[in-house]
PDB file of C-alpha atoms and ligand atoms in Angstrom:
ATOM      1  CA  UNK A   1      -3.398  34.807  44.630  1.00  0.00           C
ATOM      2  CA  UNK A   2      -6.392  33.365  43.346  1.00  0.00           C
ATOM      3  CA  UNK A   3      -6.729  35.830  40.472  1.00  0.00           C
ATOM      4  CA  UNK A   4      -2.909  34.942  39.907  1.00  0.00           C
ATOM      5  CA  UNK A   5      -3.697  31.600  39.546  1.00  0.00           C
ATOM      6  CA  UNK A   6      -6.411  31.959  37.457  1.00  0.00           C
ATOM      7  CA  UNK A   7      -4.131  33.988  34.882  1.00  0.00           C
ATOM      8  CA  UNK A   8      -1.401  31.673  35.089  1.00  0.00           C
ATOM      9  CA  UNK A   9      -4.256  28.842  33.724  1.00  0.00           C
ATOM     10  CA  UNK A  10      -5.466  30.957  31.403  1.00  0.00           C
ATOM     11  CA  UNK A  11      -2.100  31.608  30.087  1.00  0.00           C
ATOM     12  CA  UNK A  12      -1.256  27.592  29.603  1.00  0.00           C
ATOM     13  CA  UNK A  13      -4.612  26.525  28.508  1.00  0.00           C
ATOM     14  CA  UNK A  14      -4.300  29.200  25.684  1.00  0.00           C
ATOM     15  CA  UNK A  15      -1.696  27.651  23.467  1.00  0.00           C
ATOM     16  CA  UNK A  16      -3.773  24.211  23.656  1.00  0.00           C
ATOM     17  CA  UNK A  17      -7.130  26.169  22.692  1.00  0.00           C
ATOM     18  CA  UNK A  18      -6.157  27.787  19.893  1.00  0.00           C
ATOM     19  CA  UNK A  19      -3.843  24.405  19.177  1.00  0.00           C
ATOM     20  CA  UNK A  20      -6.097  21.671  17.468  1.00  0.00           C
ATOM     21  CA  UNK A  21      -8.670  21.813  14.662  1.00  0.00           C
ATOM     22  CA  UNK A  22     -11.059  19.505  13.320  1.00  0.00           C
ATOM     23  CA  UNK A  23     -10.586  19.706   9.550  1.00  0.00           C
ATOM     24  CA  UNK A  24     -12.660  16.962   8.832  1.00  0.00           C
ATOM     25  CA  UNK A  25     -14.562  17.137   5.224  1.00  0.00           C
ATOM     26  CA  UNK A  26     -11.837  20.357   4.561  1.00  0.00           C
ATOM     27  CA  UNK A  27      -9.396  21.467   2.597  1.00  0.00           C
ATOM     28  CA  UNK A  28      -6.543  23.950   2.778  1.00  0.00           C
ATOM     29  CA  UNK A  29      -7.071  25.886  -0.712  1.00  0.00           C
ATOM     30  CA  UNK A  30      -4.286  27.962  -2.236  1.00  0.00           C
ATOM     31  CA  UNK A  31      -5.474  29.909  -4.879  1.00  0.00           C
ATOM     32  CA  UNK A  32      -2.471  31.517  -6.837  1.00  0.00           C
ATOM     33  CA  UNK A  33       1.378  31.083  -7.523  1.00  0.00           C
ATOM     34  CA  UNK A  34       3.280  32.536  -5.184  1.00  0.00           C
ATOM     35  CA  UNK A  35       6.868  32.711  -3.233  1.00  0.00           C
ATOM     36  CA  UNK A  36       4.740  33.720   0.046  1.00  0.00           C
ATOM     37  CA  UNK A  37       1.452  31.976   0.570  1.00  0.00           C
ATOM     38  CA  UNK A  38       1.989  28.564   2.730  1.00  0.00           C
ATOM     39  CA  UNK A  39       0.851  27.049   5.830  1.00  0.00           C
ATOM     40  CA  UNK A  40       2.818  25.643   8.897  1.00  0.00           C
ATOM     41  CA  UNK A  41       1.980  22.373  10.374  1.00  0.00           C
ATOM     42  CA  UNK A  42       3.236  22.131  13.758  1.00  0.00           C
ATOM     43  CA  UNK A  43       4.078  19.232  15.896  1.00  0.00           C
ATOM     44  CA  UNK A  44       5.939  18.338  18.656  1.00  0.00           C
ATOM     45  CA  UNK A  45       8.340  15.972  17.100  1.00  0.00           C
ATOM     46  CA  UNK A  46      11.307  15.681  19.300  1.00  0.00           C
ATOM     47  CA  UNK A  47      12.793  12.252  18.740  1.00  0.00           C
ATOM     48  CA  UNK A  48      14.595  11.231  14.750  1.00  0.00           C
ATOM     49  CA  UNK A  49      12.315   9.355  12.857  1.00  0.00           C
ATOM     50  CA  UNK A  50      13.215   5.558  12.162  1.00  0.00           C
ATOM     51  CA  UNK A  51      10.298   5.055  10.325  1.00  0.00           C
ATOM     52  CA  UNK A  52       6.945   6.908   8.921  1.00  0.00           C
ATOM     53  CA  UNK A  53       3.846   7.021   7.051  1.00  0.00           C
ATOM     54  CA  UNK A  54       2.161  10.027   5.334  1.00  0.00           C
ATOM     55  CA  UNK A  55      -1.108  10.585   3.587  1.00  0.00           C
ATOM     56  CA  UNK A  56      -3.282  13.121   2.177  1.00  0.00           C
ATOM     57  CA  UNK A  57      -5.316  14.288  -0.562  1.00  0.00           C
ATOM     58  CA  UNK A  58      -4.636  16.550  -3.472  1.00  0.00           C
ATOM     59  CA  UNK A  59      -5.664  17.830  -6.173  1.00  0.00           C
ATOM     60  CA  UNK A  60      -4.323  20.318  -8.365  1.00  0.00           C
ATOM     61  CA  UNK A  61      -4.152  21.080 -12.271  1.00  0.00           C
ATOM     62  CA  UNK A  62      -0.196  22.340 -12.348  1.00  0.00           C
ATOM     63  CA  UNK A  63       1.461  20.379 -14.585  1.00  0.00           C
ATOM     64  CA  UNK A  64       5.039  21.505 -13.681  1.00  0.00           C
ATOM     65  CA  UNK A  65       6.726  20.882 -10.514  1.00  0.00           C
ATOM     66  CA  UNK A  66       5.844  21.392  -7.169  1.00  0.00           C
ATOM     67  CA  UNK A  67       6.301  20.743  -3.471  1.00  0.00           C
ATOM     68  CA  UNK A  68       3.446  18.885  -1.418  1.00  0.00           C
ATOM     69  CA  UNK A  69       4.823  18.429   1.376  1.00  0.00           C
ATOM     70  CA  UNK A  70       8.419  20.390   3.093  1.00  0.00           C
ATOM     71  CA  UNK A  71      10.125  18.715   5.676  1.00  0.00           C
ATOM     72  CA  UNK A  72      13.076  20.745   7.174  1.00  0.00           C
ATOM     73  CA  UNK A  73      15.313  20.483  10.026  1.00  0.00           C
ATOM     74  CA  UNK A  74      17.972  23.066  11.155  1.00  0.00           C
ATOM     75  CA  UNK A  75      20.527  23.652   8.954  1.00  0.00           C
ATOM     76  CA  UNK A  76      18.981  20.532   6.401  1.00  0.00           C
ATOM     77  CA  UNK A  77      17.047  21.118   3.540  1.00  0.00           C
ATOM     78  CA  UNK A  78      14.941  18.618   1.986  1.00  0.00           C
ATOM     79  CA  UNK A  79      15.327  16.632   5.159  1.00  0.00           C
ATOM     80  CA  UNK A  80      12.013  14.494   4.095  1.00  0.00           C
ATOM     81  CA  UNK A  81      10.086  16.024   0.632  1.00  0.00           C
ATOM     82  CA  UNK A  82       7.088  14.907  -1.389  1.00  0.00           C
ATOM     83  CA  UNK A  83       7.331  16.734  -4.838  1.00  0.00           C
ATOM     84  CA  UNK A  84       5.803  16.038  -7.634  1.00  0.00           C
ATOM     85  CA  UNK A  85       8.094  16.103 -10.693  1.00  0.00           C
ATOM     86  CA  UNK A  86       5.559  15.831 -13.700  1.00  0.00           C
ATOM     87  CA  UNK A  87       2.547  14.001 -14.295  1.00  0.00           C
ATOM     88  CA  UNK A  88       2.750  10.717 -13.573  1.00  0.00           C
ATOM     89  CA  UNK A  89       6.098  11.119 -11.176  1.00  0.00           C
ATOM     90  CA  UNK A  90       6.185  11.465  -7.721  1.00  0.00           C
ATOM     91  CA  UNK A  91       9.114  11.970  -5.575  1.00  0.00           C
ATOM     92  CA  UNK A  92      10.448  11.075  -1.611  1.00  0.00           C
ATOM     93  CA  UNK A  93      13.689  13.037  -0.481  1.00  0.00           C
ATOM     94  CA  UNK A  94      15.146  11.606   2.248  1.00  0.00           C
ATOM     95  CA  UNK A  95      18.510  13.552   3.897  1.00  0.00           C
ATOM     96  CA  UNK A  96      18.552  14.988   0.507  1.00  0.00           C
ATOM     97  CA  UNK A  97      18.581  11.902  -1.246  1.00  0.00           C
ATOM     98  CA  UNK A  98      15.386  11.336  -3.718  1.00  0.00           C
ATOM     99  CA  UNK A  99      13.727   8.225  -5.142  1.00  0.00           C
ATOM    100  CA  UNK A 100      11.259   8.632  -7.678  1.00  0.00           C
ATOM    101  CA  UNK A 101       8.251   6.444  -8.362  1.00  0.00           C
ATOM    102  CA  UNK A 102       5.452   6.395 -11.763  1.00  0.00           C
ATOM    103  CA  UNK A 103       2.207   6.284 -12.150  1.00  0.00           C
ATOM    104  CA  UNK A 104      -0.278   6.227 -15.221  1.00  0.00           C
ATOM    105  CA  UNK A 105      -2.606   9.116 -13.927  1.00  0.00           C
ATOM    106  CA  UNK A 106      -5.313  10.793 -15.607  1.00  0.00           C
ATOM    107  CA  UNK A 107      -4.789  15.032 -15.547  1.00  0.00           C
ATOM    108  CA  UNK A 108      -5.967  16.673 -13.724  1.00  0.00           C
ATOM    109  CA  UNK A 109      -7.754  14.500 -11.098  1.00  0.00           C
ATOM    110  CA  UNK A 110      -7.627  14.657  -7.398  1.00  0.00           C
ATOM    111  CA  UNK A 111      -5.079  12.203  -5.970  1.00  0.00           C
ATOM    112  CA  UNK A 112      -4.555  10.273  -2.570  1.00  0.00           C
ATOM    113  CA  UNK A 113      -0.917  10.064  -1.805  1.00  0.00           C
ATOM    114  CA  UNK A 114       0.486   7.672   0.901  1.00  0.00           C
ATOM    115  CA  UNK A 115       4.263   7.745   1.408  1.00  0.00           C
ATOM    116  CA  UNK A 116       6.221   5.646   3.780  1.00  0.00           C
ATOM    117  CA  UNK A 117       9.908   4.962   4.599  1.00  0.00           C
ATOM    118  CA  UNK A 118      11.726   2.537   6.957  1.00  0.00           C
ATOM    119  CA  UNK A 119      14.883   3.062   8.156  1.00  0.00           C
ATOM    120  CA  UNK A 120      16.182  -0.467   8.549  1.00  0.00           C
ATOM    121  CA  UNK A 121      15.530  -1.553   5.061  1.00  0.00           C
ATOM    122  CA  UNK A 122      15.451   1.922   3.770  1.00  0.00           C
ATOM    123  CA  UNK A 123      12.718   1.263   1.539  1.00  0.00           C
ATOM    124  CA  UNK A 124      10.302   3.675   0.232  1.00  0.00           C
ATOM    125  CA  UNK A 125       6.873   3.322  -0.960  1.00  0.00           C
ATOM    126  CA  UNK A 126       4.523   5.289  -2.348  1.00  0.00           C
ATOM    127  CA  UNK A 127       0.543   4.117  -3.078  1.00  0.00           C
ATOM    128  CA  UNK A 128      -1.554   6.670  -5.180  1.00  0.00           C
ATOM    129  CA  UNK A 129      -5.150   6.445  -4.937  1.00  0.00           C
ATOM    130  CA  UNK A 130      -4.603   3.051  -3.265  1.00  0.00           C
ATOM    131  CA  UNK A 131      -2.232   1.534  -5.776  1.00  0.00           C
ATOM    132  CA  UNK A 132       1.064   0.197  -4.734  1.00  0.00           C
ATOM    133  CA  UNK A 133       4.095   1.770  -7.008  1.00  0.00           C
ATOM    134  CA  UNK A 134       7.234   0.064  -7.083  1.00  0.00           C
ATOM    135  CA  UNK A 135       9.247   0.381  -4.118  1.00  0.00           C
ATOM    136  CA  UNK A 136      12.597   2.021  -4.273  1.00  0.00           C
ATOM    137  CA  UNK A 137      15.250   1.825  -1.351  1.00  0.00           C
ATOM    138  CA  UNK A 138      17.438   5.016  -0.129  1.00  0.00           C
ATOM    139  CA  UNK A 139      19.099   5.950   2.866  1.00  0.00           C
ATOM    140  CA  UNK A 140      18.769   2.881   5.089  1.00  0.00           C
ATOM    141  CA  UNK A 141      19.922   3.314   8.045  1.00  0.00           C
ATOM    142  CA  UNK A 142      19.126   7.260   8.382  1.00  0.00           C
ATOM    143  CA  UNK A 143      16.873   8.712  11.209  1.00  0.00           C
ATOM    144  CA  UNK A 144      14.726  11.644   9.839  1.00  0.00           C
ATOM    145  CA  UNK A 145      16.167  14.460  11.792  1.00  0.00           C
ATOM    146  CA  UNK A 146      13.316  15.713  15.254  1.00  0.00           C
ATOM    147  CA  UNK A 147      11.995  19.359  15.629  1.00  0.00           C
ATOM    148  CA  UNK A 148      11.094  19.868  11.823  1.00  0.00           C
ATOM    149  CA  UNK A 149       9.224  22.713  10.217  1.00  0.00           C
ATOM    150  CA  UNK A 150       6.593  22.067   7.686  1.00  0.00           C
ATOM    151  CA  UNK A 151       5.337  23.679   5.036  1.00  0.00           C
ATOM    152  CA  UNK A 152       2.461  23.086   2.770  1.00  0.00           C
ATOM    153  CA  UNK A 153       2.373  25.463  -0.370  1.00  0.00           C
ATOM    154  CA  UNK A 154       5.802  26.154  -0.416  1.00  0.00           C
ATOM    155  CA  UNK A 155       9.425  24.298  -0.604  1.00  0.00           C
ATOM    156  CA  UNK A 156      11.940  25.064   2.222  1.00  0.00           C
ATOM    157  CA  UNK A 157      15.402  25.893   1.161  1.00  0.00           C
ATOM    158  CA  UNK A 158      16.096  27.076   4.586  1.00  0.00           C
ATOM    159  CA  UNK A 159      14.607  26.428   7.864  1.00  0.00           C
ATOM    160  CA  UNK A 160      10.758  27.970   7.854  1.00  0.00           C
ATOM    161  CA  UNK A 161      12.118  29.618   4.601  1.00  0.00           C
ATOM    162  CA  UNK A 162      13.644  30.021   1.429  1.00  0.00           C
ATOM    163  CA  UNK A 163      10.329  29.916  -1.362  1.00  0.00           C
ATOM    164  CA  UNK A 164      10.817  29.626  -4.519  1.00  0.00           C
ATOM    165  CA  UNK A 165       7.304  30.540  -6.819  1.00  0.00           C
ATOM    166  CA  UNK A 166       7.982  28.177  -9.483  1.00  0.00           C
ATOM    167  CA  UNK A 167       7.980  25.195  -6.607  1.00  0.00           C
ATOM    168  CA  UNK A 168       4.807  26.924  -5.240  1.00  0.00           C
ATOM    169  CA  UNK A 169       1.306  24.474  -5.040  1.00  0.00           C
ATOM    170  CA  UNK A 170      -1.544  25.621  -6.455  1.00  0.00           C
ATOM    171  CA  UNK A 171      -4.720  23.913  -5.618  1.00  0.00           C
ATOM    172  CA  UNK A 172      -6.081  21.954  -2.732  1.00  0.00           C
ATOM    173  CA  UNK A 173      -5.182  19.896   0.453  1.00  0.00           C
ATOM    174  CA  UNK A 174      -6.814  17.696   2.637  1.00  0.00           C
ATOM    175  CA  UNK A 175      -7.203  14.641   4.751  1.00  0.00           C
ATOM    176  CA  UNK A 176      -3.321  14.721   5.921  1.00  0.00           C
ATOM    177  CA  UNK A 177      -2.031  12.648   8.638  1.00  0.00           C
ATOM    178  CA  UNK A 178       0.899  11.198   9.839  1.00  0.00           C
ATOM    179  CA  UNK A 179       2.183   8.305  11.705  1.00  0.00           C
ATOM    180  CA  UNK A 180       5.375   7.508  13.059  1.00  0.00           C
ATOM    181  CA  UNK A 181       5.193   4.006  11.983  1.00  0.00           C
ATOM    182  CA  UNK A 182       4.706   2.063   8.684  1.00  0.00           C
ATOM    183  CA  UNK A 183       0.878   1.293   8.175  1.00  0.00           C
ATOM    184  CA  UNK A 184       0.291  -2.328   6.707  1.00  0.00           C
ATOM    185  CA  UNK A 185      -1.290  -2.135   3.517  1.00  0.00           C
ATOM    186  CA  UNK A 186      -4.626  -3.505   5.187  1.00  0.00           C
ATOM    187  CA  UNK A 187      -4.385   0.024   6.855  1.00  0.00           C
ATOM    188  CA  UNK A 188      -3.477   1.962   3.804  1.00  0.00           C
ATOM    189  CA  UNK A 189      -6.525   0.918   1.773  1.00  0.00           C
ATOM    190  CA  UNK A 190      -8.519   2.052   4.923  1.00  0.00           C
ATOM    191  CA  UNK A 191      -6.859   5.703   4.926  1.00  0.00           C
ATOM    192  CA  UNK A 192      -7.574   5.430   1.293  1.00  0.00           C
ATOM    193  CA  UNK A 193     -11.163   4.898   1.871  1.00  0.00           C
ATOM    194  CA  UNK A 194     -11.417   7.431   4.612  1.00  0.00           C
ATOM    195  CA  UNK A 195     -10.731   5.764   7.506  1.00  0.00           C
ATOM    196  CA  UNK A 196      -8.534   7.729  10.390  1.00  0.00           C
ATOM    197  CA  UNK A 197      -9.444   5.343  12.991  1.00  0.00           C
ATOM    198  CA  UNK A 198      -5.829   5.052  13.491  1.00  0.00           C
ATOM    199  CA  UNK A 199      -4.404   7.074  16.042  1.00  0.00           C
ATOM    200  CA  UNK A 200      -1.719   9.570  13.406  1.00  0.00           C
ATOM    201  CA  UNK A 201       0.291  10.137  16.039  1.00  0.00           C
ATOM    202  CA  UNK A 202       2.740  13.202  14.168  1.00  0.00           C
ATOM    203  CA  UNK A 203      -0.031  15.153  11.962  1.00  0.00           C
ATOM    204  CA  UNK A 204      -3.607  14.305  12.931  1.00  0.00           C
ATOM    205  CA  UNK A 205      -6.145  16.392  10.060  1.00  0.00           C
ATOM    206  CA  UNK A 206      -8.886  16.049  12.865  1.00  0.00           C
ATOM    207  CA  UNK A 207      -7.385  17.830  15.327  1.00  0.00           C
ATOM    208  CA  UNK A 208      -4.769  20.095  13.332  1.00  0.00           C
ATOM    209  CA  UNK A 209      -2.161  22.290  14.830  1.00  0.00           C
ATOM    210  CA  UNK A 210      -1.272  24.873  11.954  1.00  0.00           C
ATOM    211  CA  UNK A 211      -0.583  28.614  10.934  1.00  0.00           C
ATOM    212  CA  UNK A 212      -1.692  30.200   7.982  1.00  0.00           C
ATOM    213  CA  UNK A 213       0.614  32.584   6.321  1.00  0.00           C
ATOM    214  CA  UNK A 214      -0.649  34.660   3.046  1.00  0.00           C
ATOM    215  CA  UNK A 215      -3.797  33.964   1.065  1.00  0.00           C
ATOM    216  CA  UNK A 216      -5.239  30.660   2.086  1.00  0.00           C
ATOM    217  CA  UNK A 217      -8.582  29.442   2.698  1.00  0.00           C
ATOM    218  CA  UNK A 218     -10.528  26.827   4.060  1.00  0.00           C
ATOM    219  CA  UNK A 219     -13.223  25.300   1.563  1.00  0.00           C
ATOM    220  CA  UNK A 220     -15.437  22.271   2.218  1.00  0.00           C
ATOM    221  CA  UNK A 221     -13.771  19.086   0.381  1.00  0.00           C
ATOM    222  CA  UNK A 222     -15.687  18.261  -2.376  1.00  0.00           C
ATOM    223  CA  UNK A 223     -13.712  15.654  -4.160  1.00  0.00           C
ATOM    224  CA  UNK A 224     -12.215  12.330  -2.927  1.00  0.00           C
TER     225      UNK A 224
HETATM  226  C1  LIG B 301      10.955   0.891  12.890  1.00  0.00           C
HETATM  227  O1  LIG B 301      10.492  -0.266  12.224  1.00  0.00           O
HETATM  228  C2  LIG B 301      11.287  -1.415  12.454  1.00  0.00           C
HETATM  229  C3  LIG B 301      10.719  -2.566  11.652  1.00  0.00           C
HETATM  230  O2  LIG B 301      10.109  -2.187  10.508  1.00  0.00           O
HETATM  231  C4  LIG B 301      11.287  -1.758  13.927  1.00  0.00           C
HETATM  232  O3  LIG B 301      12.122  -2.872  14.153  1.00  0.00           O
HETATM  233  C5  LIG B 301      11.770  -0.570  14.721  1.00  0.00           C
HETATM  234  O4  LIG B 301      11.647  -0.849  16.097  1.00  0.00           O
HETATM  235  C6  LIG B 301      10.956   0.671  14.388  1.00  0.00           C
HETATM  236  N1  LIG B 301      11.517   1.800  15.089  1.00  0.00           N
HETATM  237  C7  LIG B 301      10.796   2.578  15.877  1.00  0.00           C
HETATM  238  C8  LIG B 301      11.512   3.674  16.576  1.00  0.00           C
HETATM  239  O5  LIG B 301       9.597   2.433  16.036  1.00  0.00           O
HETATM  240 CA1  LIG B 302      14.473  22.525  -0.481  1.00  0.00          CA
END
Protein backbone atom coordinates (compact mmCIF):
# COMPACT_ATOMS: atom_id res chain seq x y z
CA UNK A 1 0.00 0.00 0.00
CA UNK A 2 2.53 2.26 1.07
CA UNK A 3 4.92 1.45 -1.78
CA UNK A 4 1.67 1.97 -3.99
CA UNK A 5 1.30 5.18 -2.78
CA UNK A 6 4.58 6.19 -3.06
CA UNK A 7 4.51 5.26 -6.95
CA UNK A 8 1.33 6.83 -7.51
CA UNK A 9 3.30 10.33 -6.13
CA UNK A 10 6.04 9.70 -7.97
CA UNK A 11 4.04 9.26 -11.01
CA UNK A 12 2.13 12.90 -10.56
CA UNK A 13 5.02 14.80 -9.27
CA UNK A 14 6.91 13.69 -12.49
CA UNK A 15 5.15 15.70 -15.13
CA UNK A 16 5.59 18.93 -12.76
CA UNK A 17 9.48 18.10 -12.34
CA UNK A 18 10.44 17.82 -15.56
CA UNK A 19 7.64 20.81 -16.28
CA UNK A 20 9.28 24.30 -15.52
CA UNK A 21 12.68 25.80 -16.37
CA UNK A 22 14.43 28.77 -15.40
CA UNK A 23 15.73 30.25 -18.65
CA UNK A 24 16.80 33.27 -17.22
CA UNK A 25 19.99 35.02 -19.07
CA UNK A 26 19.14 32.12 -22.08
CA UNK A 27 18.34 31.70 -25.28
CA UNK A 28 16.76 29.05 -27.47
CA UNK A 29 19.38 29.01 -30.53
CA UNK A 30 18.45 27.50 -33.88
CA UNK A 31 21.25 27.15 -35.92
CA UNK A 32 20.16 26.22 -39.58
CA UNK A 33 17.10 26.38 -42.05
CA UNK A 34 15.03 23.78 -41.71
CA UNK A 35 11.26 22.25 -42.18
CA UNK A 36 11.98 20.16 -38.80
CA UNK A 37 13.88 21.90 -36.06
CA UNK A 38 11.31 23.85 -33.57
CA UNK A 39 10.39 23.92 -30.06
CA UNK A 40 6.94 23.49 -28.27
CA UNK A 41 5.86 25.81 -25.62
CA UNK A 42 3.27 24.31 -23.58
CA UNK A 43 0.64 25.77 -21.44
CA UNK A 44 -2.41 25.04 -20.00
CA UNK A 45 -4.57 27.51 -21.75
CA UNK A 46 -8.09 26.35 -21.53
CA UNK A 47 -10.29 29.42 -21.67
CA UNK A 48 -10.44 31.89 -25.42
CA UNK A 49 -8.38 34.72 -25.07
CA UNK A 50 -10.17 38.25 -24.88
CA UNK A 51 -7.13 39.93 -24.59
CA UNK A 52 -3.09 39.40 -24.47
CA UNK A 53 0.33 40.57 -24.30
CA UNK A 54 3.53 38.94 -25.70
CA UNK A 55 7.19 39.69 -25.48
CA UNK A 56 10.50 38.40 -26.22
CA UNK A 57 13.78 38.90 -27.64
CA UNK A 58 15.26 38.14 -31.00
CA UNK A 59 17.72 38.39 -32.96
CA UNK A 60 18.42 37.02 -36.19
CA UNK A 61 20.22 38.10 -39.57
CA UNK A 62 17.41 36.49 -42.16
CA UNK A 63 16.30 39.01 -44.17
CA UNK A 64 13.33 37.11 -45.75
CA UNK A 65 10.35 35.99 -43.99
CA UNK A 66 9.83 34.14 -41.07
CA UNK A 67 7.63 32.96 -38.22
CA UNK A 68 8.47 34.05 -34.49
CA UNK A 69 5.97 32.99 -32.91
CA UNK A 70 2.93 29.99 -34.13
CA UNK A 71 -0.19 30.05 -32.50
CA UNK A 72 -2.57 27.18 -33.56
CA UNK A 73 -5.75 25.81 -32.46
CA UNK A 74 -7.54 22.66 -33.84
CA UNK A 75 -8.51 22.80 -37.11
CA UNK A 76 -7.23 26.92 -37.27
CA UNK A 77 -4.19 27.97 -38.65
CA UNK A 78 -2.65 31.16 -37.93
CA UNK A 79 -5.03 31.41 -35.03
CA UNK A 80 -2.57 34.23 -33.39
CA UNK A 81 1.06 34.72 -35.55
CA UNK A 82 4.03 37.04 -35.15
CA UNK A 83 5.95 36.97 -38.56
CA UNK A 84 8.18 39.06 -39.69
CA UNK A 85 7.61 40.09 -43.33
CA UNK A 86 10.91 42.04 -44.23
CA UNK A 87 13.03 44.34 -42.48
CA UNK A 88 11.40 46.87 -40.98
CA UNK A 89 7.72 44.96 -41.04
CA UNK A 90 6.29 43.07 -38.50
CA UNK A 91 3.11 41.25 -38.57
CA UNK A 92 -0.02 40.05 -35.90
CA UNK A 93 -2.51 37.37 -37.39
CA UNK A 94 -5.40 37.18 -35.59
CA UNK A 95 -8.22 34.26 -36.74
CA UNK A 96 -6.29 34.54 -39.86
CA UNK A 97 -6.65 38.04 -40.26
CA UNK A 98 -3.13 40.11 -40.29
CA UNK A 99 -2.23 43.72 -39.51
CA UNK A 100 1.05 44.85 -40.29
CA UNK A 101 3.08 47.50 -38.50
CA UNK A 102 6.85 49.48 -39.64
CA UNK A 103 9.68 50.19 -38.16
CA UNK A 104 13.04 51.98 -39.20
CA UNK A 105 15.44 49.17 -37.86
CA UNK A 106 19.00 48.83 -38.25
CA UNK A 107 20.03 45.00 -39.85
CA UNK A 108 20.81 42.89 -38.32
CA UNK A 109 20.40 43.85 -34.61
CA UNK A 110 18.76 42.01 -31.85
CA UNK A 111 15.17 43.17 -31.32
CA UNK A 112 12.59 43.24 -28.33
CA UNK A 113 9.17 42.58 -29.62
CA UNK A 114 6.00 43.26 -27.50
CA UNK A 115 2.66 42.45 -29.16
CA UNK A 116 -0.72 42.95 -27.69
CA UNK A 117 -4.38 42.67 -28.81
CA UNK A 118 -7.76 43.48 -27.17
CA UNK A 119 -10.72 42.04 -28.11
CA UNK A 120 -13.21 44.79 -27.37
CA UNK A 121 -11.55 47.42 -29.39
CA UNK A 122 -9.71 44.97 -31.47
CA UNK A 123 -6.71 46.94 -31.52
CA UNK A 124 -3.29 45.74 -32.02
CA UNK A 125 -0.05 47.06 -30.99
CA UNK A 126 3.19 46.29 -31.44
CA UNK A 127 6.41 48.19 -29.49
CA UNK A 128 9.95 47.19 -30.82
CA UNK A 129 12.76 47.77 -28.63
CA UNK A 130 10.39 49.92 -26.53
CA UNK A 131 8.97 52.07 -29.28
CA UNK A 132 5.31 52.32 -29.81
CA UNK A 133 4.31 51.56 -33.72
CA UNK A 134 1.13 52.67 -34.92
CA UNK A 135 -1.70 50.76 -33.79
CA UNK A 136 -3.85 48.93 -36.24
CA UNK A 137 -7.38 47.41 -35.32
CA UNK A 138 -8.60 43.75 -36.57
CA UNK A 139 -10.94 41.34 -35.42
CA UNK A 140 -12.70 43.07 -32.53
CA UNK A 141 -14.77 41.18 -30.98
CA UNK A 142 -12.87 37.67 -31.56
CA UNK A 143 -11.70 35.41 -28.60
CA UNK A 144 -8.29 33.75 -29.46
CA UNK A 145 -9.34 30.18 -29.61
CA UNK A 146 -8.01 27.89 -25.78
CA UNK A 147 -5.79 24.70 -25.95
CA UNK A 148 -3.23 26.11 -28.59
CA UNK A 149 0.02 24.59 -29.75
CA UNK A 150 3.07 26.67 -30.10
CA UNK A 151 5.81 26.63 -32.01
CA UNK A 152 8.97 28.58 -32.04
CA UNK A 153 11.23 27.93 -35.20
CA UNK A 154 8.64 26.88 -37.31
CA UNK A 155 5.05 28.10 -38.81
CA UNK A 156 2.02 25.80 -38.20
CA UNK A 157 -0.12 25.08 -41.15
CA UNK A 158 -1.75 22.38 -39.24
CA UNK A 159 -2.15 21.66 -35.67
CA UNK A 160 1.60 20.83 -34.10
CA UNK A 161 2.45 20.68 -37.90
CA UNK A 162 2.68 21.56 -41.32
CA UNK A 163 6.60 23.38 -41.68
CA UNK A 164 7.45 25.01 -44.31
CA UNK A 165 11.68 25.73 -44.51
CA UNK A 166 11.43 28.93 -46.20
CA UNK A 167 9.15 30.24 -43.00
CA UNK A 168 11.81 28.53 -40.78
CA UNK A 169 13.77 31.08 -37.96
CA UNK A 170 17.15 31.10 -37.89
CA UNK A 171 18.84 32.66 -34.99
CA UNK A 172 18.04 33.25 -31.38
CA UNK A 173 15.20 33.49 -28.72
CA UNK A 174 14.85 34.65 -25.43
CA UNK A 175 13.19 36.43 -22.59
CA UNK A 176 9.49 35.29 -23.79
CA UNK A 177 6.52 35.70 -21.71
CA UNK A 178 3.06 36.03 -21.88
CA UNK A 179 0.17 37.55 -20.19
CA UNK A 180 -3.35 37.20 -20.59
CA UNK A 181 -3.97 40.79 -20.21
CA UNK A 182 -2.83 44.07 -21.90
CA UNK A 183 0.31 45.50 -19.99
CA UNK A 184 0.15 49.44 -19.66
CA UNK A 185 2.90 50.94 -21.36
CA UNK A 186 4.48 51.84 -17.83
CA UNK A 187 4.80 47.94 -17.79
CA UNK A 188 6.04 47.50 -21.27
CA UNK A 189 9.08 49.76 -20.88
CA UNK A 190 9.79 47.60 -17.72
CA UNK A 191 9.69 44.16 -19.78
CA UNK A 192 11.75 46.16 -22.14
CA UNK A 193 14.30 46.85 -19.59
CA UNK A 194 14.22 43.41 -18.13
CA UNK A 195 11.82 43.46 -15.70
CA UNK A 196 9.45 40.12 -15.27
CA UNK A 197 8.25 41.16 -11.98
CA UNK A 198 4.93 40.69 -13.44
CA UNK A 199 3.36 37.56 -12.87
CA UNK A 200 3.13 36.20 -17.17
CA UNK A 201 0.53 34.22 -16.38
CA UNK A 202 0.37 32.04 -20.14
CA UNK A 203 4.31 31.71 -20.99
CA UNK A 204 6.57 32.51 -18.04
CA UNK A 205 10.65 32.32 -19.58
CA UNK A 206 11.60 31.72 -15.81
CA UNK A 207 9.92 28.83 -15.27
CA UNK A 208 9.40 27.39 -18.96
CA UNK A 209 7.36 24.42 -19.90
CA UNK A 210 8.76 23.34 -23.44
CA UNK A 211 9.94 20.42 -25.81
CA UNK A 212 12.69 20.52 -28.02
CA UNK A 213 12.32 18.86 -31.32
CA UNK A 214 15.51 18.70 -33.86
CA UNK A 215 18.73 20.65 -33.49
CA UNK A 216 18.33 23.28 -30.86
CA UNK A 217 20.42 24.53 -28.20
CA UNK A 218 20.54 26.48 -25.25
CA UNK A 219 23.32 29.33 -25.26
CA UNK A 220 23.81 32.00 -22.59
CA UNK A 221 22.09 35.41 -23.89
CA UNK A 222 24.58 37.65 -24.75
CA UNK A 223 22.79 40.49 -26.37
CA UNK A 224 19.84 42.64 -25.15
C1 LIG B 1 -10.24 42.33 -21.61
O1 LIG B 1 -9.98 43.72 -21.51
C2 LIG B 1 -11.14 44.51 -21.39
C3 LIG B 1 -10.73 45.97 -21.34
O2 LIG B 1 -9.60 46.24 -22.02
C4 LIG B 1 -11.90 44.14 -20.13
O3 LIG B 1 -13.08 44.91 -20.04
C5 LIG B 1 -12.22 42.67 -20.15
O4 LIG B 1 -12.81 42.31 -18.92
C6 LIG B 1 -10.96 41.84 -20.37
N1 LIG B 1 -11.34 40.45 -20.48
C7 LIG B 1 -10.80 39.51 -19.73
C8 LIG B 1 -11.31 38.13 -19.92
O5 LIG B 1 -9.92 39.73 -18.92
CA1 LIG C 1 0.18 28.91 -40.86
Amino acid sequence: MDKLLLWVSVLTSLPEAFAQKDLSRKVFLFPRESSTDHVNLITKLEKPLQNFTLCFRAYSDLSCGYSLFSYNTQGKDNELLIFKDRIGEYSLYIGRTRVTARVIEEFPTPVHICTSWESSTGIAEFWINGKPLVKKGLRQGYSVGANPKIVLGQEQDSYGGGFDKTQSFMGQIGDLYMWDSLLSPEEIQFVYQGSYSLNPTILNWQALNYEMKGYIVIKPLVWG
